[in-house]
Coordinates of N, CA and C in Angstrom, one line a residue:
X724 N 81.9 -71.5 -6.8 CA 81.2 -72.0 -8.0 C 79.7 -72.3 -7.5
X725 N 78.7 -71.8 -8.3 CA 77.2 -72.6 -7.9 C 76.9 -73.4 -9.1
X726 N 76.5 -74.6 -8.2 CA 75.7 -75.6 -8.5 C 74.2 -75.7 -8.9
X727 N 73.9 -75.7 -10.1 CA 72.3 -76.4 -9.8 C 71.7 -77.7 -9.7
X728 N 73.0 -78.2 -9.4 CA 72.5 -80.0 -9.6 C 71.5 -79.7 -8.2
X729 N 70.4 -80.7 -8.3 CA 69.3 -81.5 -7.7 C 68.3 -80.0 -7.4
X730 N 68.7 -78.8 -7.8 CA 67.1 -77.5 -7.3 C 66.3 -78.3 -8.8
X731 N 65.6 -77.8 -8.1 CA 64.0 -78.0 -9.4 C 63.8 -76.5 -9.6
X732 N 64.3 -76.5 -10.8 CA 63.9 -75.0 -11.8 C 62.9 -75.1 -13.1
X733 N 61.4 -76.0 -12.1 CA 60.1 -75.9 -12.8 C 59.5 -74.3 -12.6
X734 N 58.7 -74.2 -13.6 CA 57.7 -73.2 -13.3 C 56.5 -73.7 -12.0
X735 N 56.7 -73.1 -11.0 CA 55.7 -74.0 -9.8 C 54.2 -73.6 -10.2
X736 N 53.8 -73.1 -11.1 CA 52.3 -72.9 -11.4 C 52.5 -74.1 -12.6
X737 N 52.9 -73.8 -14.1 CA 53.0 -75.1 -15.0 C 53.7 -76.2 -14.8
X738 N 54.5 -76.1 -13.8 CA 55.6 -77.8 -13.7 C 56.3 -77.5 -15.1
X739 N 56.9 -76.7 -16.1 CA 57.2 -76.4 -17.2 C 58.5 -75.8 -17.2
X740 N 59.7 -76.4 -18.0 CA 61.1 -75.8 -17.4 C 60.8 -74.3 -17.4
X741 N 61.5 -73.6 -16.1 CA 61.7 -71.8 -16.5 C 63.4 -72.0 -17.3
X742 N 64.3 -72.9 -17.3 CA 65.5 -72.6 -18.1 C 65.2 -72.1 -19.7
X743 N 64.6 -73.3 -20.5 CA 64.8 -73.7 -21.4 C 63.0 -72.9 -22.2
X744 N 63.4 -71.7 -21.9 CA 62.0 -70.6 -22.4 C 61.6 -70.7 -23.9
X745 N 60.5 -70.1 -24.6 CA 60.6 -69.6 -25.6 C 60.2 -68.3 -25.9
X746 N 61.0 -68.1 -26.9 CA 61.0 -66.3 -27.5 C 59.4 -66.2 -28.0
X747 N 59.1 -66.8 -29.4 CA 58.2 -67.0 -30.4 C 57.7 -67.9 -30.2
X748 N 56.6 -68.1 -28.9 CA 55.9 -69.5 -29.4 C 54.9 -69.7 -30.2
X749 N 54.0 -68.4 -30.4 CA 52.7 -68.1 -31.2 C 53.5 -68.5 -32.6
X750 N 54.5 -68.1 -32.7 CA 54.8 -67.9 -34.8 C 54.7 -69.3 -34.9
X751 N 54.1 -69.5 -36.7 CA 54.8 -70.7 -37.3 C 54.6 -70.1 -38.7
X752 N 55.0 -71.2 -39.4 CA 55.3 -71.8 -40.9 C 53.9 -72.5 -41.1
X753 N 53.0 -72.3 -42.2 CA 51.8 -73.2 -42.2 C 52.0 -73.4 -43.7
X754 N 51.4 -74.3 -44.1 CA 51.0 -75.4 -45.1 C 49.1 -75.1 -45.3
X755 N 48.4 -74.4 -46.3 CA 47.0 -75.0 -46.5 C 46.8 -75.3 -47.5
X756 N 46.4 -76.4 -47.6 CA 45.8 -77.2 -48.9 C 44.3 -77.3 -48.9
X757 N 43.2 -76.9 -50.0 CA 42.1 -77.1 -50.0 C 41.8 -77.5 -50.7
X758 N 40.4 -78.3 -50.9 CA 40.5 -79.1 -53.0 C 38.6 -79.1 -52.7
X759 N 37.7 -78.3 -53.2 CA 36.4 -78.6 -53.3 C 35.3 -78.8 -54.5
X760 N 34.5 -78.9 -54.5 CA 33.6 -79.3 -55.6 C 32.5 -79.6 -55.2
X761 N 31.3 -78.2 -55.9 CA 30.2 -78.1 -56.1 C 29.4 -77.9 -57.2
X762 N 28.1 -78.6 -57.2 CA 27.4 -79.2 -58.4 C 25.9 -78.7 -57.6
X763 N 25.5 -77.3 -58.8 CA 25.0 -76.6 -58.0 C 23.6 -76.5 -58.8
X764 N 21.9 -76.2 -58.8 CA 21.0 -76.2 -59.6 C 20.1 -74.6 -59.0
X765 N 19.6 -74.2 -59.8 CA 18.6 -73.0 -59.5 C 17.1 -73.6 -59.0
X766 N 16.7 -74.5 -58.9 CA 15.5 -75.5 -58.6 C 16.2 -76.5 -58.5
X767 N 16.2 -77.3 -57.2 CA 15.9 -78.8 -57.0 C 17.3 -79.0 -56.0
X768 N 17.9 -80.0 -56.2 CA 19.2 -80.4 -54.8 C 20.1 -79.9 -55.7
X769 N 20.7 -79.6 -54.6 CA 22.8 -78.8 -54.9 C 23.0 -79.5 -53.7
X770 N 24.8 -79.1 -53.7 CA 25.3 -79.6 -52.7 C 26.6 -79.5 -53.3
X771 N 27.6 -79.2 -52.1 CA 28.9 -79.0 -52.3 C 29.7 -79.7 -51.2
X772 N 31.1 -79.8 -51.6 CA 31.7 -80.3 -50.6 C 33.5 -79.8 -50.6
X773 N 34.2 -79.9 -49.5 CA 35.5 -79.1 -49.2 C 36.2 -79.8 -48.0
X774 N 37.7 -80.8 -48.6 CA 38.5 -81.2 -47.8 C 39.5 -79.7 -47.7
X775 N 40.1 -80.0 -46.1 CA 40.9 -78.6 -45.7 C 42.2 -79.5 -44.9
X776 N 43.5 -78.8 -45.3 CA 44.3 -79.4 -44.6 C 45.4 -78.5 -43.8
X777 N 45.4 -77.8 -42.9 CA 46.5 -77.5 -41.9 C 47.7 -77.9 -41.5
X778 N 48.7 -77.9 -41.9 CA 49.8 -78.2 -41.4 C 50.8 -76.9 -40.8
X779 N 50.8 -77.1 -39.3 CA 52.0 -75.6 -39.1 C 52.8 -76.4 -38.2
X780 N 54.2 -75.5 -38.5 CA 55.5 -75.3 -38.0 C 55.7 -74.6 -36.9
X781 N 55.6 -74.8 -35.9 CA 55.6 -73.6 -34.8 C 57.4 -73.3 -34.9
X782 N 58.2 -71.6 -35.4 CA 59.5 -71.6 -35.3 C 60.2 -71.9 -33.6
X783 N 59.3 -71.7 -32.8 CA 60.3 -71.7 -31.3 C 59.7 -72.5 -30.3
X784 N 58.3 -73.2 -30.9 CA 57.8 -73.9 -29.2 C 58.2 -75.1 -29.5
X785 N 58.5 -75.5 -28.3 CA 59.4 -77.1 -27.9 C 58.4 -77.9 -27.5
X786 N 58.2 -78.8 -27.9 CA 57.6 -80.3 -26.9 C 58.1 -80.4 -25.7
X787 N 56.5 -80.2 -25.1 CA 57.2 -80.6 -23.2 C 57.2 -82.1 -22.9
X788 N 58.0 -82.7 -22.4 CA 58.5 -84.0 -22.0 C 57.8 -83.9 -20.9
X789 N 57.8 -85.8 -20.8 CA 57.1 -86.2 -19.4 C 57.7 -85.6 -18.1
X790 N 59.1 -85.1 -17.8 CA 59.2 -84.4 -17.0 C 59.4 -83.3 -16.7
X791 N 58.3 -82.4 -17.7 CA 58.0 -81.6 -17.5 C 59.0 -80.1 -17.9
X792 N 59.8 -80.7 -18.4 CA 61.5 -80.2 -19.3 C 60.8 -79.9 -20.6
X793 N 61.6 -79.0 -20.9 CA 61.0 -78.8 -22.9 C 62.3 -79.3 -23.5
X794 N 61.7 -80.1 -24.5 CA 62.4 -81.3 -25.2 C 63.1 -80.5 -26.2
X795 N 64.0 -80.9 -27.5 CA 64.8 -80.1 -28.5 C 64.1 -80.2 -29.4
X796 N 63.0 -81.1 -29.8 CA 61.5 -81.0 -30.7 C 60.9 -79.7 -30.6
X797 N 60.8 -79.6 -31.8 CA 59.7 -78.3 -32.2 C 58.2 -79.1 -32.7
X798 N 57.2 -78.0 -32.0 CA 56.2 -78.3 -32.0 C 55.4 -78.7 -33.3
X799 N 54.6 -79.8 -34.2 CA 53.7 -79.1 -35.2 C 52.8 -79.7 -35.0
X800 N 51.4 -79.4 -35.9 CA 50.4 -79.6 -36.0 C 49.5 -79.8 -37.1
X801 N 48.6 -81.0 -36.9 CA 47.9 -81.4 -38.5 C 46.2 -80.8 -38.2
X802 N 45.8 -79.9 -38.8 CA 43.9 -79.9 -38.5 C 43.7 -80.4 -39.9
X803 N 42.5 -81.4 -39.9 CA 42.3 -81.6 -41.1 C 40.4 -81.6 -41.2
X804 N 39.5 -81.3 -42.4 CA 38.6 -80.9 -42.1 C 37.9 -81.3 -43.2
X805 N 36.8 -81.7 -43.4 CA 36.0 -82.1 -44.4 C 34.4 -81.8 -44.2
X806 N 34.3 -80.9 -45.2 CA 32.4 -80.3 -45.0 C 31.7 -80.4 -46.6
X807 N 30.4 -81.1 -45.6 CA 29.6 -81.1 -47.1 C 28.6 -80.9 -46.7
X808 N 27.8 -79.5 -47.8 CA 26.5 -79.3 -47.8 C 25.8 -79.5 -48.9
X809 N 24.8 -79.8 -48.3 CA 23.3 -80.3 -49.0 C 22.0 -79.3 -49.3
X810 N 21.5 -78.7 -50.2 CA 20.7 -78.2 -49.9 C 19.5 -78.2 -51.2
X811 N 18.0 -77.8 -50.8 CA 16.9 -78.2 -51.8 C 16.2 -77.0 -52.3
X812 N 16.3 -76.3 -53.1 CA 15.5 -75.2 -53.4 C 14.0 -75.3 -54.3
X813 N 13.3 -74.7 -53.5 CA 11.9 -74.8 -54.0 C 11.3 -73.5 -54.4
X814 N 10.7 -73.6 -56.1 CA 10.1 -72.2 -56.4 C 9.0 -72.1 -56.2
X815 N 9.3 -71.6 -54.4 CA 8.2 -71.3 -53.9 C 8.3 -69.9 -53.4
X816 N 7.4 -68.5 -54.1 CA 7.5 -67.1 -53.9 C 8.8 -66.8 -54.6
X817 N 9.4 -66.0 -53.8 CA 10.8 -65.8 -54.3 C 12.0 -66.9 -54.3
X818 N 11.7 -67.8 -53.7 CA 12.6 -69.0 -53.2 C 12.8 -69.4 -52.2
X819 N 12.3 -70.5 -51.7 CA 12.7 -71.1 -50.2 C 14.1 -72.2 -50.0
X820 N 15.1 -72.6 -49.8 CA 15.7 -73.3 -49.3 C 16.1 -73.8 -48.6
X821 N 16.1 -74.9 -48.3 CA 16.2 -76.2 -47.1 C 17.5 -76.8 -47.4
X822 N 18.1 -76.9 -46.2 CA 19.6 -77.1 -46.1 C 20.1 -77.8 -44.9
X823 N 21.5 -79.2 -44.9 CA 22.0 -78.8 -43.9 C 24.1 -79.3 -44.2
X824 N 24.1 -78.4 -43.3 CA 25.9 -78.7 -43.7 C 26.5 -79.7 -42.1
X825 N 27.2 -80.4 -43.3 CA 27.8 -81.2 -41.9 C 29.3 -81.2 -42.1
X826 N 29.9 -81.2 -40.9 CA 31.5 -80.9 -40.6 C 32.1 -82.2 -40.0
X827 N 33.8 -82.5 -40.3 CA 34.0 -83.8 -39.5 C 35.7 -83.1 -39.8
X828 N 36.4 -83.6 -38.4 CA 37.4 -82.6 -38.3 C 38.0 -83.2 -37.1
X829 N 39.6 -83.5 -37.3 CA 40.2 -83.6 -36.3 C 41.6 -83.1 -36.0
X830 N 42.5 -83.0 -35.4 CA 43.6 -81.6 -35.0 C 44.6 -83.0 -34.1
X831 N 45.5 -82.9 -35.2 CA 46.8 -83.9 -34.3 C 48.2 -83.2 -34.0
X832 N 48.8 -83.2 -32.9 CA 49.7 -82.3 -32.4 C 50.7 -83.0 -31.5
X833 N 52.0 -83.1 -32.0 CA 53.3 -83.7 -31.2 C 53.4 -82.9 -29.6
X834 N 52.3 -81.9 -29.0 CA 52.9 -81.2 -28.2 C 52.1 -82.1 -27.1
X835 N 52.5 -81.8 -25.3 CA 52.1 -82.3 -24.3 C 51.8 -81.6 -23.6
X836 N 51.4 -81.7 -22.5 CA 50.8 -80.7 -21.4 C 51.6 -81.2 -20.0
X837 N 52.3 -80.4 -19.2 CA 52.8 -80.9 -17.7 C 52.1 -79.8 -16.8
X838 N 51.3 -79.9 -16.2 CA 50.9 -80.2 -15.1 C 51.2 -79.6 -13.5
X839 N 52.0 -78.8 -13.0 CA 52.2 -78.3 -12.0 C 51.1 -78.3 -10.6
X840 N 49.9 -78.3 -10.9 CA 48.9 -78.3 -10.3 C 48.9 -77.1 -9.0
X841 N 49.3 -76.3 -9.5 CA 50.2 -74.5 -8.3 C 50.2 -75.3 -6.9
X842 N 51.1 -76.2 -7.3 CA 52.1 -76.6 -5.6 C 53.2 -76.1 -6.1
X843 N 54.5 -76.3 -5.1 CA 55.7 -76.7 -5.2 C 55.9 -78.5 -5.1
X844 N 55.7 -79.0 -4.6 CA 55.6 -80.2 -4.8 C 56.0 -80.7 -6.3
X845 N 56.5 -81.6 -6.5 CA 56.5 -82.6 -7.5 C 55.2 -84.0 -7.6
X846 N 54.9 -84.3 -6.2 CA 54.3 -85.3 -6.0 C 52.6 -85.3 -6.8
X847 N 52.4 -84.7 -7.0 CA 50.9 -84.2 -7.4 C 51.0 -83.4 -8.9
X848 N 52.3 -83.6 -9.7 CA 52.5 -83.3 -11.0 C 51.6 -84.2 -11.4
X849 N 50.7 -83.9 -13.0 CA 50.2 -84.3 -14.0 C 50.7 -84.3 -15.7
X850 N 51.2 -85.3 -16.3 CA 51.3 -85.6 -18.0 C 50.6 -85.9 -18.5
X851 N 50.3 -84.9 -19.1 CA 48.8 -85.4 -20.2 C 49.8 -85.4 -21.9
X852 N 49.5 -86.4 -22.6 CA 50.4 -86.8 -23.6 C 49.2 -86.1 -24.5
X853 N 49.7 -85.8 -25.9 CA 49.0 -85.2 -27.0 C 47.7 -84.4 -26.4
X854 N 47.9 -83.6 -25.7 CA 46.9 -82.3 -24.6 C 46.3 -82.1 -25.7
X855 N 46.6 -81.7 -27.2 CA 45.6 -80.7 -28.1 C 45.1 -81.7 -29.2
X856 N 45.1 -83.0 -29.2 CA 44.1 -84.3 -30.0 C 42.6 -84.0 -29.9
X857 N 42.6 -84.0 -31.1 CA 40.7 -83.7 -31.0 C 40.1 -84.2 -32.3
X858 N 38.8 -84.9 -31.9 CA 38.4 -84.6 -33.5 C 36.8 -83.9 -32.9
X859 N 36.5 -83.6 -34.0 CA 34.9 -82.5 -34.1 C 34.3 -82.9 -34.9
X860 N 33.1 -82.8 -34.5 CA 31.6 -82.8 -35.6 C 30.8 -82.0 -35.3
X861 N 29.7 -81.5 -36.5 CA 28.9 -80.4 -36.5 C 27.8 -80.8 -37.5
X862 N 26.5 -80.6 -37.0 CA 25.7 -80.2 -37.8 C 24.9 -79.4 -37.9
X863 N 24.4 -79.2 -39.0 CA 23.7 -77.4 -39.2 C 22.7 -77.3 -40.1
X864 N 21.2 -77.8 -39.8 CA 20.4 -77.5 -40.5 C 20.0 -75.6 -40.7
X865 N 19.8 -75.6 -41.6 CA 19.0 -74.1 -41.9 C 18.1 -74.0 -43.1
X866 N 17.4 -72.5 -42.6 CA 16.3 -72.5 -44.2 C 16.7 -71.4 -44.0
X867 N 15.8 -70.8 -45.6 CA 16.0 -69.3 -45.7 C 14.9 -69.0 -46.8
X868 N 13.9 -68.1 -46.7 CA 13.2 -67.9 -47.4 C 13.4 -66.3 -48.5
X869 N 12.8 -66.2 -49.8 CA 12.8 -64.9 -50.2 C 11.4 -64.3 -50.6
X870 N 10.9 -63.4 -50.0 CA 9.7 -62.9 -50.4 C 9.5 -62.6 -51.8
X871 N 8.4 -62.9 -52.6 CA 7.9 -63.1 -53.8 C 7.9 -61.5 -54.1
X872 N 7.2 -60.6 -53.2 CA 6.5 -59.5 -53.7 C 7.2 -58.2 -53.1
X873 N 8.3 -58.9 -52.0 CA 9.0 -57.6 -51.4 C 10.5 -58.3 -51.5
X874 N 11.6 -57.3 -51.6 CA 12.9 -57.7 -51.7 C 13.7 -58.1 -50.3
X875 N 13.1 -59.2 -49.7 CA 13.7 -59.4 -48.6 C 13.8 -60.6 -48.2
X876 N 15.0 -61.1 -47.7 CA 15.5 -62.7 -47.5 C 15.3 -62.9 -46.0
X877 N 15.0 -64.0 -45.6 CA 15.0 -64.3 -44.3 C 15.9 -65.6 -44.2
X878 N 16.7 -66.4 -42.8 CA 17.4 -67.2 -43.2 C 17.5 -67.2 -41.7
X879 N 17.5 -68.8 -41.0 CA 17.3 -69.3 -40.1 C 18.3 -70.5 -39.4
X880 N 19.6 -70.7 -38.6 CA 19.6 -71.9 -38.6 C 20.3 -72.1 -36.9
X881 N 20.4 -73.5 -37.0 CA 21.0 -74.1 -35.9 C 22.2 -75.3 -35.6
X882 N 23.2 -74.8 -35.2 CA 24.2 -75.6 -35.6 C 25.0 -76.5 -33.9
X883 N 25.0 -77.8 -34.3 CA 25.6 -78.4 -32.8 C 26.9 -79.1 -33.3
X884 N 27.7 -78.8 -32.0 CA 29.2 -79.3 -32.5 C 29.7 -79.8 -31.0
X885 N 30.6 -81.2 -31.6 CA 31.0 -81.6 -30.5 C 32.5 -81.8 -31.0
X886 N 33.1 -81.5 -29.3 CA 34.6 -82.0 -29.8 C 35.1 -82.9 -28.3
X887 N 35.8 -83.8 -29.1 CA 36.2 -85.1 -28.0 C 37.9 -84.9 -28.0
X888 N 38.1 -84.9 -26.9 CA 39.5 -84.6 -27.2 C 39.9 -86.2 -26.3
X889 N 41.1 -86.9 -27.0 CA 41.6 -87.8 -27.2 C 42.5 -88.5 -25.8
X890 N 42.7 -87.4 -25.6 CA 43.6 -88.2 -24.1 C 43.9 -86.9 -23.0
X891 N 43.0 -85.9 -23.2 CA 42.9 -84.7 -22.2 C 41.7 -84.9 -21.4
X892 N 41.7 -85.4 -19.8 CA 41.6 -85.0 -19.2 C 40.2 -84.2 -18.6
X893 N 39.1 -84.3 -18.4 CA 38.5 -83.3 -18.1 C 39.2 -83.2 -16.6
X894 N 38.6 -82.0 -15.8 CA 38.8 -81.3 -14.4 C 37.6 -81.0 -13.4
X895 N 38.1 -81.4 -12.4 CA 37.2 -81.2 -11.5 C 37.5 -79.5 -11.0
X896 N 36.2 -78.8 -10.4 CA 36.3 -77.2 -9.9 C 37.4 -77.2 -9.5
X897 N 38.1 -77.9 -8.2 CA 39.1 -77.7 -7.8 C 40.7 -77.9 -8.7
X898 N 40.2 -78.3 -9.6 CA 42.0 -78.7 -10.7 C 42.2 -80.3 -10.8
X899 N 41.9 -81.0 -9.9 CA 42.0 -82.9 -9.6 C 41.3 -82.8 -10.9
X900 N 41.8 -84.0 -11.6 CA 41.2 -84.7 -12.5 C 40.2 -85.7 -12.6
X901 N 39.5 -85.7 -13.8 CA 38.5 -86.7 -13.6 C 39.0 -88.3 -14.3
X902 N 37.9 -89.4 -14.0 CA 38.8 -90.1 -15.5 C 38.5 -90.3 -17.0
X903 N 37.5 -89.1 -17.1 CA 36.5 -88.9 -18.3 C 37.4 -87.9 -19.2
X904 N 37.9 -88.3 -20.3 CA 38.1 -87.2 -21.4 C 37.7 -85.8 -21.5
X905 N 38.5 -84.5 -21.8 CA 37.1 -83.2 -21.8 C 36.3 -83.9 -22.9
X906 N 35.1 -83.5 -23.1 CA 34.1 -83.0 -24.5 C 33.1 -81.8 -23.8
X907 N 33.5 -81.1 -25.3 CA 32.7 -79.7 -25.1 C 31.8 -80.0 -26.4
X908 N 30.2 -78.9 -25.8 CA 29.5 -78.7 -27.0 C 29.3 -77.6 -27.1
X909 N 29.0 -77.4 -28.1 CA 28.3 -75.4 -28.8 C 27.5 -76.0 -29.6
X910 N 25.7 -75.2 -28.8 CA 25.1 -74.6 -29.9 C 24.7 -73.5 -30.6
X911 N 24.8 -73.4 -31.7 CA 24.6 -72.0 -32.1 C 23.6 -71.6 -33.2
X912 N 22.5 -70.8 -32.2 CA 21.1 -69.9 -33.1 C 21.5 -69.1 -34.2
X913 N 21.3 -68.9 -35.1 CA 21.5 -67.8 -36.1 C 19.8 -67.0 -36.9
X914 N 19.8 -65.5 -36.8 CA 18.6 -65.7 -38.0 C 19.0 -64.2 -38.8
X915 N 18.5 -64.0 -39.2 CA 19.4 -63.1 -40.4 C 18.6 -62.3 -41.1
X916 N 18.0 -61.3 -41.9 CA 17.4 -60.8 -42.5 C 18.3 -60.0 -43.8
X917 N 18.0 -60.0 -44.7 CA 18.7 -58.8 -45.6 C 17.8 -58.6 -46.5
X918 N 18.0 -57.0 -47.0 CA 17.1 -56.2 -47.7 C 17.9 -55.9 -49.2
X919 N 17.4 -55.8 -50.1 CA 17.8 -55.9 -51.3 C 17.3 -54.8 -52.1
X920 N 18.3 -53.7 -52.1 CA 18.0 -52.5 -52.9 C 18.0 -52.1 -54.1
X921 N 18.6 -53.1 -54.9 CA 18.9 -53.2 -56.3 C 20.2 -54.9 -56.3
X922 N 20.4 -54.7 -57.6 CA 21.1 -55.9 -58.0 C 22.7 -55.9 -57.3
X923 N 23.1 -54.6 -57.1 CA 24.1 -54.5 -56.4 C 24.2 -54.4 -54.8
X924 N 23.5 -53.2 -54.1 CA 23.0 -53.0 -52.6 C 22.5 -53.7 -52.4
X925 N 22.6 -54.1 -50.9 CA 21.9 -54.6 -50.0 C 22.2 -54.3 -48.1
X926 N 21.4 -54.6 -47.5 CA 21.2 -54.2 -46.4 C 21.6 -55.4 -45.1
X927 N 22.1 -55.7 -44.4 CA 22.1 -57.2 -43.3 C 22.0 -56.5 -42.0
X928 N 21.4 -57.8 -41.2 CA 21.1 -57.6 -40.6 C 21.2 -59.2 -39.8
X929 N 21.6 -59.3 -38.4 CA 22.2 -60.8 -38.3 C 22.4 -60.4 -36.8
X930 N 21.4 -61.7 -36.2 CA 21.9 -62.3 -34.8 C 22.0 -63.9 -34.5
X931 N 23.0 -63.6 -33.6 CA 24.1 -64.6 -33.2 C 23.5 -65.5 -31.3
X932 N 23.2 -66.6 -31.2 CA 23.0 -67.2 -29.5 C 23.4 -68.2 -29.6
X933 N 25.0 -67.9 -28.8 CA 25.9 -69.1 -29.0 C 25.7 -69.9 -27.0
X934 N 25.9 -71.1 -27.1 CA 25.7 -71.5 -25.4 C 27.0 -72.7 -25.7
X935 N 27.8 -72.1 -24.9 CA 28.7 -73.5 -24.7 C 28.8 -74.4 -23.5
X936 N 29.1 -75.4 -23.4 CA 29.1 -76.8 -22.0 C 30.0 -77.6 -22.3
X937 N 30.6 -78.2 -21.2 CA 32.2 -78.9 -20.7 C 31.6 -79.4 -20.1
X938 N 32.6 -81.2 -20.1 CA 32.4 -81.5 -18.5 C 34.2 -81.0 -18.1
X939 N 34.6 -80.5 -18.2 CA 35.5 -79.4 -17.5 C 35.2 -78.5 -16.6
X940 N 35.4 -78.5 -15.3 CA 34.6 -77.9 -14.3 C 35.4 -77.0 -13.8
X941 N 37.1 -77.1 -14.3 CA 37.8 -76.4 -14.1 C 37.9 -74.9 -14.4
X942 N 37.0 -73.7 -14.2 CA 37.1 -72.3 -14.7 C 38.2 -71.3 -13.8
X943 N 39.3 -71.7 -13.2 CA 39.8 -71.1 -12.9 C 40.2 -69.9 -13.6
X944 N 40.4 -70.4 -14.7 CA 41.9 -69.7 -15.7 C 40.7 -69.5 -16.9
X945 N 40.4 -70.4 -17.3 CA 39.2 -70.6 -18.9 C 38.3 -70.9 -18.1
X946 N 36.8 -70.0 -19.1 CA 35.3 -70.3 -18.8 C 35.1 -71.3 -20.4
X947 N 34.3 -72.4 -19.5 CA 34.5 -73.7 -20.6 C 32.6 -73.6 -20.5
X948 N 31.8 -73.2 -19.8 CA 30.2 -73.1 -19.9 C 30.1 -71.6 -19.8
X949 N 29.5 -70.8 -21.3 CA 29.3 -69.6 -21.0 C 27.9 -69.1 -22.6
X950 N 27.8 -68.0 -22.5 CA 26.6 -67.9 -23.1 C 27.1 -66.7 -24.3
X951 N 26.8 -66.2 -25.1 CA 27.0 -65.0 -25.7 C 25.7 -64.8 -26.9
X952 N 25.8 -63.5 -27.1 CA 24.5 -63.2 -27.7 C 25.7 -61.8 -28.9
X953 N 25.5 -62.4 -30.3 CA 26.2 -61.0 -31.3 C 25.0 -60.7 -32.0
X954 N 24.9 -59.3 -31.8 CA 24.2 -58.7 -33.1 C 24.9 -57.3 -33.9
X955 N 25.2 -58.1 -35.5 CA 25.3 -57.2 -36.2 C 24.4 -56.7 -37.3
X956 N 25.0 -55.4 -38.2 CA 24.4 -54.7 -38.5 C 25.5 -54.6 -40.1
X957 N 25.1 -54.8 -41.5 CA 26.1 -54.4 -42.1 C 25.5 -53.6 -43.7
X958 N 26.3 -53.3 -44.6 CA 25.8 -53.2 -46.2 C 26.9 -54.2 -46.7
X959 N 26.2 -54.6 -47.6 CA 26.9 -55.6 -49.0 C 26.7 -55.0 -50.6
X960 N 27.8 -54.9 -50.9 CA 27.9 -54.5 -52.6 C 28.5 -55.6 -53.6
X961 N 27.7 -56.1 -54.3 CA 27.9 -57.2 -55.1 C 28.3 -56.7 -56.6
X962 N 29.0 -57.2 -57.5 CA 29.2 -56.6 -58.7 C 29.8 -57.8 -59.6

């Protein structure tokens, strides 16, 4: 007869049972609820606003327990999100607009994080309780102008977002922990052009300079400070 009383059948990279696996962990069951309301003017202030609510079911991922065992809990998760923009139009040429939207948003989750730290060892295991707790904020001024005498829009903005995550942990390069929370920031450049060929066609034209920062130093696995640059190119048909 074999025994497995007292082997340790962790995953030695996650500290994460290898018994008690899952098939489907990506799938769930989601719930979204939205409810908004905008009060809008051709001249002078508008402004809109939009609560968002996420609720998902994950069908197969388990909650990992403090020892690092996946529990008989199935995983879920709440994002919840609320944005409101503001913006002032002035009949100036074709129209200029001054704007900014602001975001407030946080993400609650029964799931945990264990920790293996790629020893065999037990002794140097890490539990981080509610790993994916976060809330975010964003703001995002922008303008956008329309030329009076030629059919072309211009549109400008810049958007900063922070997220504080709740009881995760930032990392040192080596994987050791720090005793500082992560928070990450993104800023992000936008400027845009589109050409207007009639009431229906139109032409875009749109670049993207996103820069992200962690105090997460950990990039082994994930790049948590990196740079990206998108430029697209598209047509729009309105009707």
């Amino acid at each position: 007869m074999l025994s497995l009383t007292g082997l340790d059948l962790r995953d030695p990279v996650t500290g994460q049972s290898a018994i008690n696996t899952e098939k489907n962990e990506k799938d769930y069951h989601g719930i979204l609820f939205k409810a908004n309301y905008t009060w809008m003017r051709p001249i002078g202030f508008s402004w809109e606003t939009q609560y968002a609510l996420l609720y998902k079911d994950l069908d197969d991922k388990k909650v990992v327990g403090s020892d690092g065992v996946l529990t008989s809990e199935g995983e879920e998760a709440y994002l919840q999100t609320m944005d409101v923009n503001l913006w002032y139009t002035l009949d100036i040429g074709g129209g200029l607009k001054l704007g900014v939207d602001l975001r407030g948003g946080f993400n609650r989750s029964n799931q945990n994080y264990y920790d293996g730290m790629q020893t065999l060892t037990l002794a140097d295991d890490v539990f981080l309780h509610a790993y994916y707790d976060y809330n975010l904020y964003r703001i995002r001024p922008n303008i956008s102008y329309r030329l009076a005498t030629y059919p072309l829009t211009l549109s400008l903005s810049y958007s900063y977002q922070k997220t504080l995550y709740r009881e995760r942990k930032a990392q040192n390069p080596d994987g050791t922990y720090k005793d500082d929370n992560q928070r990450d920031w993104e800023h992000t450049f936008t400027f845009g052009l589109q050409y207007d060929f009639n009431r229906n066609w139109s032409v875009l034209g749109h670049y993207e300079h996103i820069t992200a920062d962690s105090n997460n130093e950990d990039e082994r696995v994930y790049r948590y400070d990196y740079t990206i640059n998108n430029f697209s190119v598209g047509v729009a048909f309105r009707y």
